[in-house]
XYZ file of C-alpha atoms in Angstrom:
754
model
C 116.509 152.116 111.345
C 116.950 155.350 108.632
C 115.775 152.733 106.165
C 112.577 152.345 107.744
C 112.003 155.609 109.109
C 112.216 157.080 104.899
C 110.237 154.767 104.166
C 107.447 155.172 107.141
C 107.318 158.491 106.606
C 106.542 157.848 102.609
C 103.909 156.040 103.750
C 102.738 158.251 106.500
C 103.053 161.635 104.987
C 103.380 160.802 100.686
C 100.886 158.041 99.856
C 98.819 158.133 102.626
C 95.288 156.921 99.952
C 97.685 153.760 98.972
C 99.505 153.257 102.364
C 100.468 149.780 103.293
C 102.348 148.619 106.480
C 105.569 148.431 106.171
C 107.112 144.258 106.060
C 108.982 143.055 108.403
C 111.648 140.234 107.957
C 113.389 138.319 110.583
C 116.691 136.857 109.810
C 118.383 134.392 111.877
C 121.947 133.035 110.973
C 123.451 129.839 111.257
C 126.018 128.495 114.129
C 125.028 125.036 115.253
C 123.811 125.075 118.465
C 124.743 128.664 119.172
C 121.598 128.744 117.535
C 119.286 128.226 119.926
C 119.609 131.864 121.213
C 117.027 132.853 117.668
C 114.444 131.451 120.415
C 115.404 133.448 123.068
C 115.127 136.882 120.412
C 111.581 135.343 118.511
C 110.563 135.302 122.744
C 110.618 139.265 122.730
C 109.394 139.749 119.300
C 106.651 138.301 120.727
C 106.269 140.029 123.403
C 106.404 143.383 121.573
C 103.451 142.251 119.149
C 106.067 142.735 116.346
C 104.536 141.474 113.157
C 106.762 139.028 111.502
C 105.882 138.622 107.323
C 108.805 137.024 106.465
C 110.901 134.359 108.320
C 115.040 133.781 106.742
C 117.699 131.131 107.959
C 120.618 129.631 107.624
C 121.368 125.826 108.933
C 120.495 126.309 112.621
C 118.037 129.513 111.608
C 116.790 127.756 108.965
C 115.487 124.932 111.573
C 114.439 127.447 113.928
C 112.802 130.079 111.288
C 110.786 126.975 109.676
C 109.526 125.989 112.548
C 108.253 129.295 113.462
C 106.829 129.662 110.177
C 104.974 126.808 110.371
C 103.068 127.585 113.630
C 105.058 126.757 116.822
C 105.406 129.631 118.967
C 108.530 130.946 120.644
C 107.642 128.744 123.952
C 107.140 125.727 122.260
C 110.283 126.166 120.455
C 112.321 126.634 123.434
C 110.497 123.484 125.296
C 111.147 121.123 122.201
C 114.619 122.337 122.332
C 115.280 121.621 126.009
C 113.191 118.237 125.734
C 115.566 116.684 122.677
C 118.239 114.694 123.667
C 120.662 116.303 121.003
C 123.493 113.543 121.623
C 120.612 110.965 119.838
C 119.230 113.617 117.573
C 122.845 114.461 115.883
C 123.899 110.749 115.290
C 122.601 108.257 113.480
C 122.701 105.994 116.379
C 119.350 103.975 117.672
C 119.112 103.420 121.901
C 121.197 100.025 122.606
C 117.815 99.160 124.358
C 116.122 99.434 120.448
C 119.072 97.211 118.572
C 119.615 93.318 117.784
C 121.466 91.298 120.520
C 123.582 90.383 118.091
C 124.473 94.143 117.334
C 124.525 95.412 120.847
C 127.312 92.640 121.221
C 129.278 93.952 117.944
C 128.959 97.811 119.097
C 130.125 96.829 122.755
C 133.107 95.331 121.393
C 135.130 97.409 118.860
C 136.416 100.597 118.850
C 136.281 101.069 115.168
C 133.690 99.655 112.776
C 133.792 100.131 108.875
C 131.154 98.579 106.732
C 131.764 97.723 103.207
C 130.319 96.203 100.161
C 127.660 97.512 97.817
C 124.824 100.163 99.013
C 123.698 103.006 98.157
C 125.303 105.661 100.367
C 123.753 109.064 100.109
C 121.012 110.410 101.909
C 118.277 110.378 100.194
C 114.549 110.689 100.459
C 111.715 109.764 98.216
C 111.544 113.248 97.159
C 114.536 112.869 95.430
C 116.065 111.485 92.628
C 118.271 108.761 92.943
C 121.549 108.478 91.240
C 122.957 104.960 89.955
C 124.467 102.556 92.379
C 128.769 102.982 92.681
C 130.998 100.160 93.038
C 133.921 101.930 92.964
C 136.166 101.931 96.283
C 135.747 105.444 97.465
C 131.954 105.119 96.689
C 132.352 102.846 100.120
C 133.445 105.680 102.536
C 131.099 107.766 104.066
C 130.978 112.036 102.700
C 129.992 112.653 106.509
C 130.552 111.543 110.495
C 126.210 110.847 110.729
C 124.429 110.312 107.716
C 121.132 112.823 109.462
C 118.776 109.317 109.746
C 117.703 111.021 113.752
C 117.772 114.738 112.215
C 115.650 113.605 109.443
C 113.077 112.349 111.097
C 112.775 114.138 114.155
C 111.821 117.106 111.609
C 109.493 115.257 109.584
C 107.653 113.754 113.398
C 107.183 118.395 113.758
C 106.115 119.072 110.238
C 102.773 116.749 109.547
C 100.807 118.890 106.995
C 103.392 120.115 105.643
C 105.266 117.062 103.648
C 103.978 117.576 100.015
C 105.571 119.845 97.328
C 104.572 123.495 99.314
C 104.999 127.007 98.058
C 106.643 128.507 101.484
C 104.719 131.739 100.862
C 101.885 129.771 102.132
C 102.272 128.956 105.425
C 101.379 130.239 108.167
C 105.070 133.053 108.156
C 106.741 132.998 104.292
C 109.646 131.160 104.681
C 112.709 130.745 102.998
C 116.351 129.322 103.575
C 119.454 129.005 101.956
C 121.442 125.554 100.751
C 125.190 125.789 98.364
C 124.791 123.271 95.357
C 128.486 121.764 95.305
C 128.186 120.765 91.675
C 126.827 124.296 90.299
C 128.913 126.167 92.723
C 126.032 128.208 93.543
C 123.543 129.474 96.578
C 120.305 127.583 96.482
C 117.239 129.494 98.009
C 114.783 127.028 98.756
C 110.903 128.873 98.693
C 109.100 126.289 97.513
C 109.468 122.560 97.594
C 109.509 119.795 99.790
C 110.297 121.836 103.534
C 112.139 118.949 105.202
C 114.346 118.385 102.992
C 114.686 122.009 102.429
C 115.733 122.427 106.002
C 117.988 119.422 106.289
C 119.614 120.320 103.111
C 120.441 124.056 104.238
C 122.046 122.773 108.083
C 124.375 119.878 106.502
C 127.677 121.192 107.694
C 130.332 120.096 105.693
C 132.068 116.935 107.237
C 129.562 116.368 110.072
C 126.613 116.273 107.703
C 126.293 113.905 104.819
C 125.044 116.756 101.760
C 121.579 116.113 100.395
C 121.363 114.727 96.560
C 117.932 116.441 94.543
C 118.006 115.756 91.155
C 121.503 116.403 90.402
C 122.480 118.396 92.823
C 124.885 117.713 96.186
C 123.534 120.893 98.952
C 125.421 121.798 102.122
C 125.203 123.957 104.733
C 124.031 127.496 102.915
C 126.514 129.043 105.464
C 129.214 128.425 103.261
C 128.351 131.038 100.444
C 125.825 133.266 102.786
C 125.057 132.330 106.396
C 123.469 135.194 107.125
C 120.631 135.391 104.318
C 119.311 139.534 104.414
C 119.626 139.719 100.592
C 116.286 136.659 100.562
C 114.271 138.381 102.822
C 114.776 141.676 100.977
C 113.739 139.913 98.064
C 110.611 138.504 99.389
C 109.465 141.933 100.561
C 110.728 142.420 103.429
C 110.890 146.625 103.983
C 111.954 146.202 107.449
C 114.926 143.781 108.724
C 115.281 142.571 112.177
C 118.628 140.602 111.682
C 120.283 138.330 114.387
C 123.942 137.677 114.421
C 124.920 135.345 116.499
C 128.332 136.371 118.697
C 129.765 139.798 119.520
C 130.517 141.778 116.073
C 134.365 142.543 117.173
C 134.777 138.405 118.378
C 138.038 138.443 116.795
C 138.976 134.971 118.481
C 136.589 132.668 117.365
C 135.813 129.084 118.788
C 136.984 126.089 117.274
C 137.201 122.610 119.142
C 135.265 120.298 117.000
C 133.903 119.832 113.401
C 131.030 121.768 113.254
C 133.341 124.668 114.338
C 135.979 124.263 111.684
C 133.565 123.330 108.940
C 131.840 126.792 109.487
C 134.784 129.317 110.038
C 136.028 127.982 106.912
C 133.269 128.716 105.200
C 133.194 132.552 106.790
C 136.484 132.642 104.778
C 134.384 133.070 101.590
C 131.896 135.483 102.559
C 132.974 138.135 105.388
C 132.589 140.889 102.452
C 128.992 139.600 101.977
C 128.587 139.362 105.654
C 129.566 142.943 106.173
C 126.994 144.026 103.719
C 124.317 141.909 104.954
C 125.131 143.751 108.315
C 125.415 147.118 107.176
C 121.649 146.567 105.260
C 119.598 145.333 108.635
C 117.740 147.861 110.366
C 117.703 146.018 113.716
C 120.786 143.874 114.312
C 120.345 141.281 117.858
C 123.727 140.173 118.842
C 123.052 137.489 121.425
C 126.421 136.636 123.078
C 127.573 133.226 122.254
C 130.783 133.356 124.167
C 131.955 130.094 125.994
C 129.710 127.906 123.675
C 130.811 126.093 120.484
C 128.736 124.239 117.177
C 127.505 121.313 119.649
C 126.739 122.466 123.019
C 123.897 120.628 123.270
C 123.937 120.049 126.363
C 120.938 120.599 128.308
C 122.698 124.066 130.613
C 124.802 125.414 127.202
C 121.346 125.246 125.683
C 118.869 127.315 128.120
C 121.780 130.051 128.678
C 122.097 130.624 124.713
C 118.430 131.037 124.826
C 117.950 133.274 127.885
C 121.215 134.996 126.016
C 118.729 135.941 122.605
C 116.188 137.154 125.408
C 118.506 139.404 126.714
C 120.127 140.693 123.348
C 116.728 141.148 122.091
C 116.106 143.369 125.293
C 119.168 145.266 124.546
C 117.348 146.371 121.423
C 113.896 147.347 123.424
C 113.567 150.836 122.301
C 114.299 150.401 119.278
C 111.265 147.545 119.150
C 109.035 149.747 121.230
C 109.683 152.447 118.438
C 108.928 149.797 115.028
C 105.990 148.551 116.924
C 104.508 151.917 117.346
C 105.183 152.927 113.896
C 103.316 149.691 112.238
C 100.977 149.982 114.334
C 99.925 153.917 113.014
C 100.707 152.685 109.244
C 98.268 149.691 110.291
C 95.472 152.596 111.270
C 96.077 154.340 108.013
C 95.254 151.659 105.443
C 92.615 152.090 103.160
C 91.149 149.143 101.392
C 89.822 145.603 102.419
C 92.898 143.800 105.720
C 91.791 140.314 104.125
C 94.630 137.873 105.458
C 96.039 135.916 102.926
C 94.963 132.570 102.570
C 97.441 130.246 104.512
C 97.849 125.947 105.164
C 96.618 125.173 108.995
C 99.628 125.253 111.712
C 101.459 122.228 111.275
C 100.630 118.369 113.647
C 102.786 117.756 116.821
C 103.410 114.140 115.968
C 105.067 113.926 119.498
C 102.278 114.832 120.862
C 99.283 114.218 118.974
C 97.725 111.310 117.001
C 96.896 110.930 113.433
C 95.034 108.217 111.059
C 96.701 106.831 108.644
C 95.257 106.680 104.638
C 97.501 104.843 102.156
C 101.150 103.550 103.286
C 103.449 103.028 100.381
C 107.312 102.675 100.443
C 110.494 102.677 97.896
C 113.762 101.405 98.043
C 112.660 97.262 99.427
C 112.494 94.141 97.976
C 108.990 92.321 97.490
C 111.012 89.716 100.184
C 111.736 92.223 101.975
C 108.317 94.055 102.064
C 106.587 90.753 103.499
C 109.489 90.544 105.776
C 109.022 94.120 107.631
C 105.775 95.610 106.691
C 103.319 92.353 107.374
C 103.760 92.581 110.577
C 103.611 96.068 111.231
C 101.212 98.311 112.764
C 101.336 100.766 109.712
C 98.538 99.833 108.651
C 95.827 101.869 106.295
C 93.055 102.938 108.810
C 95.370 102.630 111.621
C 94.932 105.251 114.102
C 98.875 106.298 115.617
C 100.882 108.440 117.682
C 104.583 109.225 116.420
C 105.940 106.770 119.391
C 104.273 104.557 117.568
C 106.122 105.693 114.251
C 108.872 106.143 115.518
C 108.980 102.978 117.664
C 108.452 101.321 114.145
C 111.138 102.821 112.041
C 113.413 101.932 114.777
C 112.780 98.475 114.164
C 113.427 98.712 111.197
C 116.353 100.554 111.260
C 117.676 98.427 114.013
C 117.917 95.350 111.146
C 121.148 97.017 109.658
C 120.178 96.426 106.769
C 119.321 100.005 105.412
C 121.955 103.595 106.260
C 118.449 105.398 106.707
C 114.410 104.685 107.189
C 112.586 107.886 107.140
C 109.208 108.393 106.302
C 106.882 111.243 104.789
C 103.472 111.597 105.812
C 101.692 113.156 103.259
C 98.706 115.692 102.882
C 97.102 118.416 104.920
C 94.545 116.852 106.800
C 93.386 113.135 108.537
C 94.336 110.721 106.957
C 97.597 111.144 105.720
C 99.514 109.368 103.808
C 102.570 107.239 104.735
C 105.800 106.782 102.960
C 107.800 104.855 103.622
C 111.588 105.053 102.435
C 114.626 102.401 102.829
C 118.246 103.344 101.414
C 120.021 100.556 101.338
C 123.171 99.966 103.157
C 126.656 98.214 103.640
C 126.088 94.893 104.336
C 129.479 93.605 105.420
C 131.764 95.503 107.920
C 135.112 95.128 109.566
C 136.124 95.898 113.294
C 138.765 97.064 115.357
C 139.281 96.695 119.116
C 141.948 98.038 121.409
C 142.767 97.140 125.192
C 144.894 97.616 127.378
C 144.729 96.416 131.574
C 147.353 95.490 134.067
C 146.425 91.885 133.558
C 146.690 90.820 130.052
C 148.474 93.919 129.098
C 147.433 94.859 125.503
C 145.142 93.014 122.866
C 144.012 93.787 119.799
C 140.859 92.680 118.806
C 140.419 92.219 114.604
C 136.732 91.326 112.727
C 135.446 91.134 109.720
C 131.812 90.239 109.057
C 130.598 89.709 105.703
C 126.752 89.776 105.021
C 126.258 90.927 108.677
C 123.983 93.564 107.631
C 121.615 91.193 105.819
C 117.922 90.327 106.821
C 118.426 86.992 105.879
C 120.934 84.654 103.999
C 124.475 83.473 103.704
C 126.615 85.271 106.595
C 130.038 84.759 107.559
C 132.100 86.038 110.375
C 135.931 86.042 111.255
C 137.688 87.409 114.816
C 141.036 87.473 116.088
C 142.275 88.780 119.625
C 145.750 89.045 119.316
C 146.866 88.998 122.862
C 149.209 87.015 125.287
C 146.102 84.400 125.591
C 145.282 84.464 121.823
C 141.796 83.333 120.347
C 140.361 82.796 116.933
C 136.462 81.882 115.760
C 135.457 81.164 112.266
C 131.457 81.270 111.332
C 129.067 80.218 109.468
C 125.531 81.210 109.634
C 122.463 81.062 107.531
C 119.602 83.008 108.984
C 116.008 82.866 107.808
C 113.209 85.459 107.231
C 111.715 83.764 109.947
C 113.910 85.609 112.573
C 116.073 82.005 113.001
C 119.317 80.747 111.729
C 121.880 77.447 112.062
C 125.226 77.890 111.890
C 128.598 76.038 112.208
C 132.007 77.853 114.116
C 134.938 76.924 114.653
C 137.339 78.742 117.536
C 140.811 77.839 118.586
C 141.942 79.716 121.672
C 145.373 79.298 123.462
C 145.530 79.956 127.436
C 148.273 80.400 129.828
C 146.046 80.155 133.130
C 147.211 80.705 136.452
C 145.595 79.429 139.326
C 145.602 79.882 142.989
C 144.565 77.377 145.407
C 145.438 77.122 149.228
C 147.869 79.525 148.598
C 149.956 78.007 146.135
C 150.071 79.754 142.111
C 149.996 76.796 139.649
C 150.429 77.144 136.057
C 147.797 75.429 133.389
C 148.842 76.035 129.710
C 146.973 74.371 127.195
C 145.225 75.038 123.384
C 141.793 74.661 122.760
C 140.048 73.652 119.645
C 136.207 73.851 119.475
C 133.734 72.934 116.810
C 130.328 74.250 117.323
C 126.773 73.313 115.557
C 123.597 75.285 116.882
C 120.525 76.303 116.009
C 119.948 80.271 116.964
C 117.934 83.576 117.372
C 118.585 85.879 114.220
C 117.920 89.938 114.950
C 115.969 89.274 118.018
C 115.785 92.623 120.392
C 116.618 91.608 123.563
C 116.962 87.743 123.896
C 119.548 85.529 122.175
C 118.455 81.406 122.156
C 121.004 79.223 121.217
C 121.010 75.296 121.177
C 123.253 72.413 119.895
C 126.439 70.501 119.809
C 130.110 71.021 120.945
C 133.237 69.131 120.289
C 136.098 70.535 121.980
C 139.752 69.146 121.925
C 142.423 70.112 124.617
C 146.221 69.647 123.840
C 147.839 70.679 127.036
C 151.227 71.598 127.457
C 151.648 71.468 131.248
C 150.516 71.761 134.971
C 152.992 72.324 137.044
C 150.858 71.763 140.225
C 150.357 68.808 143.109
C 147.387 66.671 142.166
C 146.442 66.257 145.477
C 146.175 70.550 145.516
C 142.399 69.512 143.268
C 140.792 67.091 145.410
C 137.381 67.786 143.501
C 138.368 67.306 140.014
C 139.558 64.975 137.579
C 143.554 64.686 136.914
C 143.472 63.101 133.873
C 144.703 64.799 131.038
C 144.328 62.005 129.081
C 140.869 62.627 128.925
C 140.957 65.493 126.449
C 137.933 65.164 123.876
C 134.672 66.249 125.398
C 131.221 66.158 123.082
C 128.703 68.166 124.951
C 124.884 68.968 123.943
C 124.193 73.147 125.020
C 120.978 75.310 125.730
C 121.545 78.845 126.027
C 119.743 82.075 126.796
C 120.595 85.508 126.993
C 118.304 88.740 128.032
C 120.074 92.032 127.786
C 117.838 95.092 128.610
C 120.143 97.035 129.843
C 120.304 100.932 128.064
C 124.276 100.247 128.252
C 127.166 98.297 128.905
C 129.375 99.480 130.138
C 127.829 102.712 132.334
C 124.046 101.142 132.273
C 121.245 103.364 134.268
C 118.554 101.403 133.800
C 117.427 97.103 132.462
C 119.290 93.926 133.447
C 120.802 91.282 131.321
C 119.948 87.451 132.471
C 122.644 84.630 130.975
C 121.634 80.909 131.581
C 123.443 77.730 130.145
C 123.329 74.066 130.503
C 125.661 71.733 129.271
C 125.840 67.873 129.328
C 129.402 66.274 128.557
C 129.265 62.955 126.774
C 132.227 60.019 127.617
C 130.979 58.564 124.280
C 131.701 58.383 121.232
C 135.685 58.876 122.240
C 135.765 55.628 124.350
C 136.226 58.138 127.286
C 136.386 56.717 130.662
C 135.097 59.342 132.635
C 131.526 59.182 133.611
C 128.854 61.255 132.304
C 128.375 65.612 133.607
C 126.765 68.553 133.239
C 127.538 71.955 134.351
C 124.158 74.588 135.410
C 125.725 78.900 134.692
C 123.485 81.090 135.267
C 124.682 85.729 135.552
C 122.249 88.051 136.881
C 122.777 92.053 136.634
C 119.827 94.877 136.913
C 120.220 98.604 137.977
C 118.619 100.793 140.384
C 119.071 104.060 139.798
C 118.742 106.447 142.568
C 118.270 109.711 140.614
C 120.261 111.041 137.882
C 123.448 110.524 138.980
C 123.893 107.235 141.327
C 122.814 103.586 140.602
C 122.989 100.664 142.544
C 123.818 97.722 140.526
C 122.838 93.930 141.698
C 125.082 90.565 140.594
C 124.158 87.572 141.028
C 126.251 84.263 139.702
C 126.444 80.901 140.462
C 127.976 78.013 138.176
C 127.025 73.780 139.348
C 128.612 70.927 138.358
C 126.925 67.793 138.505
C 128.243 64.171 138.164
C 131.344 62.606 139.888
C 135.052 62.966 138.399
C 134.511 65.906 136.613
C 137.895 66.994 134.468
C 140.299 69.401 135.428
C 139.704 71.835 133.079
C 135.723 72.344 133.405
C 136.710 73.480 137.285
C 134.730 76.326 138.621
C 137.692 78.954 138.208
C 136.771 82.557 139.868
C 138.472 85.392 139.193
C 139.630 88.577 137.523
C 138.128 91.567 136.105
C 137.285 89.495 132.494
C 134.519 87.075 132.740
C 135.459 84.137 130.336
C 139.371 85.568 129.444
C 140.913 82.474 129.922
C 138.230 80.024 130.016
C 134.273 80.324 128.755
C 133.219 79.180 131.804
C 135.038 81.524 133.765
C 133.628 83.474 136.332
C 134.933 87.296 136.957
C 135.268 88.141 141.088
C 136.402 91.642 142.039
C 138.792 91.095 145.176
C 141.672 89.089 143.133
C 143.202 89.304 139.720
C 144.350 86.105 139.665
C 141.957 83.054 139.227
C 140.977 80.626 141.363
C 139.799 77.251 141.697
C 136.773 76.647 143.963
C 134.490 73.147 144.627
C 131.476 71.747 141.982
C 129.040 74.775 143.439
C 130.165 78.712 143.577
C 127.833 81.020 143.777
C 128.245 84.570 144.095
C 126.666 87.969 144.560
C 128.556 91.610 143.672
C 126.848 95.410 144.206
C 128.106 97.937 142.867
C 127.461 101.790 144.010
C 128.656 104.158 141.295
C 128.044 107.740 140.974
C 128.743 110.266 137.974
C 130.759 113.079 139.268
C 131.428 114.578 136.224
C 129.567 114.228 132.634
C 131.799 110.896 132.206
C 133.377 110.620 135.096
C 132.181 108.062 137.645
C 133.803 106.636 141.007
C 132.692 103.064 142.445
C 132.772 101.168 145.249
C 131.721 97.253 145.050
C 131.349 94.628 147.543
C 131.867 90.732 146.661
C 130.377 87.551 148.796
C 131.043 84.318 147.452
C 130.329 80.740 148.529
C 131.347 77.380 147.435
C 130.589 73.859 148.637
C 130.064 70.326 147.040
C 126.901 69.195 148.978
C 123.970 71.708 149.514
C 124.400 70.581 153.255
C 127.528 72.189 153.380
C 127.218 75.401 152.224
C 127.929 78.368 154.674
C 129.919 75.825 156.526
C 133.306 77.836 154.905
C 134.122 80.723 155.744
C 132.845 82.672 152.216
C 135.649 84.670 149.904
C 135.134 88.517 150.300
C 136.533 90.873 147.624
C 135.897 94.811 147.752
C 136.982 97.363 144.682
C 137.174 101.222 144.973
C 137.502 102.460 142.182
C 137.421 105.402 139.318
C 136.427 105.374 135.666
C 136.113 107.855 132.522
C 133.788 107.032 129.598
C 135.897 108.158 126.435
C 135.632 107.308 123.125
C 137.792 104.612 123.302
C 136.263 103.276 126.139
C 136.506 102.857 129.367
C 139.229 104.273 131.202
C 139.607 102.599 135.128
C 141.254 102.516 137.669
C 141.240 100.324 140.923
C 142.123 99.153 144.032
C 140.958 95.939 145.254
C 141.506 93.179 148.074
C 139.877 89.752 149.143
C 139.794 88.077 152.282
C 141.361 85.181 149.327
C 144.644 86.053 148.700
C 144.937 88.762 151.869
C 146.794 91.230 149.741
C 145.692 94.136 148.514
C 146.380 94.964 144.341
C 145.293 97.061 141.836
C 143.792 97.109 138.423
C 143.886 99.690 135.099
C 141.961 98.923 131.988
C 141.419 101.154 129.027
C 139.262 100.070 126.620
C 136.129 98.040 125.414
C 136.186 94.278 126.898
C 136.533 91.378 124.487
């Protein structure tokens, strides 16, 4: 403040004929989610009509400062921050509803997935110089947890009109941001260039966000060398510095709760001296409280509190801000000469609420065949009028193919029409998967899988999967995907099951090994639906059947009939937003099998099986959901073999047999008549962020003929439970009861189902 008074005195008394208003620079430091406090500070500066001549930022400060510089008001930034799904923005994932059916299935089973194979693994945009492809093993290891696909496209969506190579001094407020080149071991100050790349580079927290490559530079978060860049604002011409330093200056115990916190604290080790000098060089220092928050506190309540804290901290400096405003007003009145404002670019277009017209549409990173497959059917054509939602939908569709590590875009130009540039970065074509599960029914199970060329648009694909558990399974598939979104394939599977069957109060045990060969035609890379048709050969090797024949009067007990050929057609639809804790959507599965007694000379008559499942979610507010499930399996024919009987029970569908139907009232598998129908109503409430309680009731009826329906006592099951949505899958504990087993039971599980 002393420096400001000295400058003002000179301007007002010594040089009145040449007086110009002192230039004000605002400096915003980094801090991840804590940087939301900057918005509250900007609100107060606006209220007090403090002119901002320069704005400089690092990391989150570069995001807030950059958007403010291209025309966003503090109120608009407030609404933008509060409206974002930050769990999505701070990740590379896409909404489950936008994934292909096959990707949904894979991602719902594996705890850990490791991509591998040749590809371009750096986060690049069209403005960046690409390096030669690396093929070493280490080049397959990601440089960070998040590549930055979603946050890059968010910046692009909000900065239409500022995506050419620009002079940042011509923005509505001249702007600069800071990054660090780890190759040159130097600070990089962006005062021109590509705006989106500049702020993406400035906030590339090491270990969390991938670095950005521009030319020969590998850029990371500017906080590594200059988290509070007062010196940059001075170099731009700022006479007065209003600085926002997050957190109390006497805070000696930083909160370290995640990788972002750790990275920022490590970077602080190298810049304490520079930070102290920058604070000393600040005329008005504002220090919003961030106590209790960390770098990734992006939940709604935390962001709201941080913005309010920024506003409160700025109001604590109200006396100094008012003195500054008064002095600036007096110096403005003393200004002699023309007051022509410098020419600036116009305010950025917000594609999240506005529409634009497309000019030239170009692309990078696609093979000619890929262009035909992806872009010919796209509505992104020259002359098209599109919204941000239209563009996001198409980019998501491209990214959803899993063939690309990132799909980003730029909109060139400063007036309508805007030239669209799509940038595709090839991803790793193959991946390995690891799943783990524990439950009180099967104890422990491990899932291992490898998919070769699974993430390619077309061509040959191979997969192998093995479940290591009490009931072991293995599956091998080869398929060829056509550009027409159809594929053909063959597969071999083997499973070993020990099936405990409860019937008429007695427990029987059947052990067998099943070998199955399948040939099918199916869909490929379709979002919500999977249709499959083909033929299957099954061979059963029975180890034992410890039971009396009269316990199963509805089924054929001849175990010599162990070879079966069937034709099938199956359709599955999955539109749930989540598999394990859905809040909207539905899933549907319908399958028809026709079993032939030839060509194996078996003397059984042909029979068929129809099986269908439906589950729909009805939300009630944002914490409660009602889930209705309906299941039916109908066997048509005489002397249906026991192995194809209607088995119901347990919590996991298909654990012992492909056609086994779960039932929430008991853990043993039970055998029922030829027609089996089940209805389940599940009521689930989210009591905290990741904690759920639920109550379920199931009703089942079985019969042989329709006229016998509802004559027998129905099977009723109930469940009360608690579940926690952890990073390794659901952790659940249930208490169950049914009038069929006549016993109270318990079920505990950890991990995804497979």
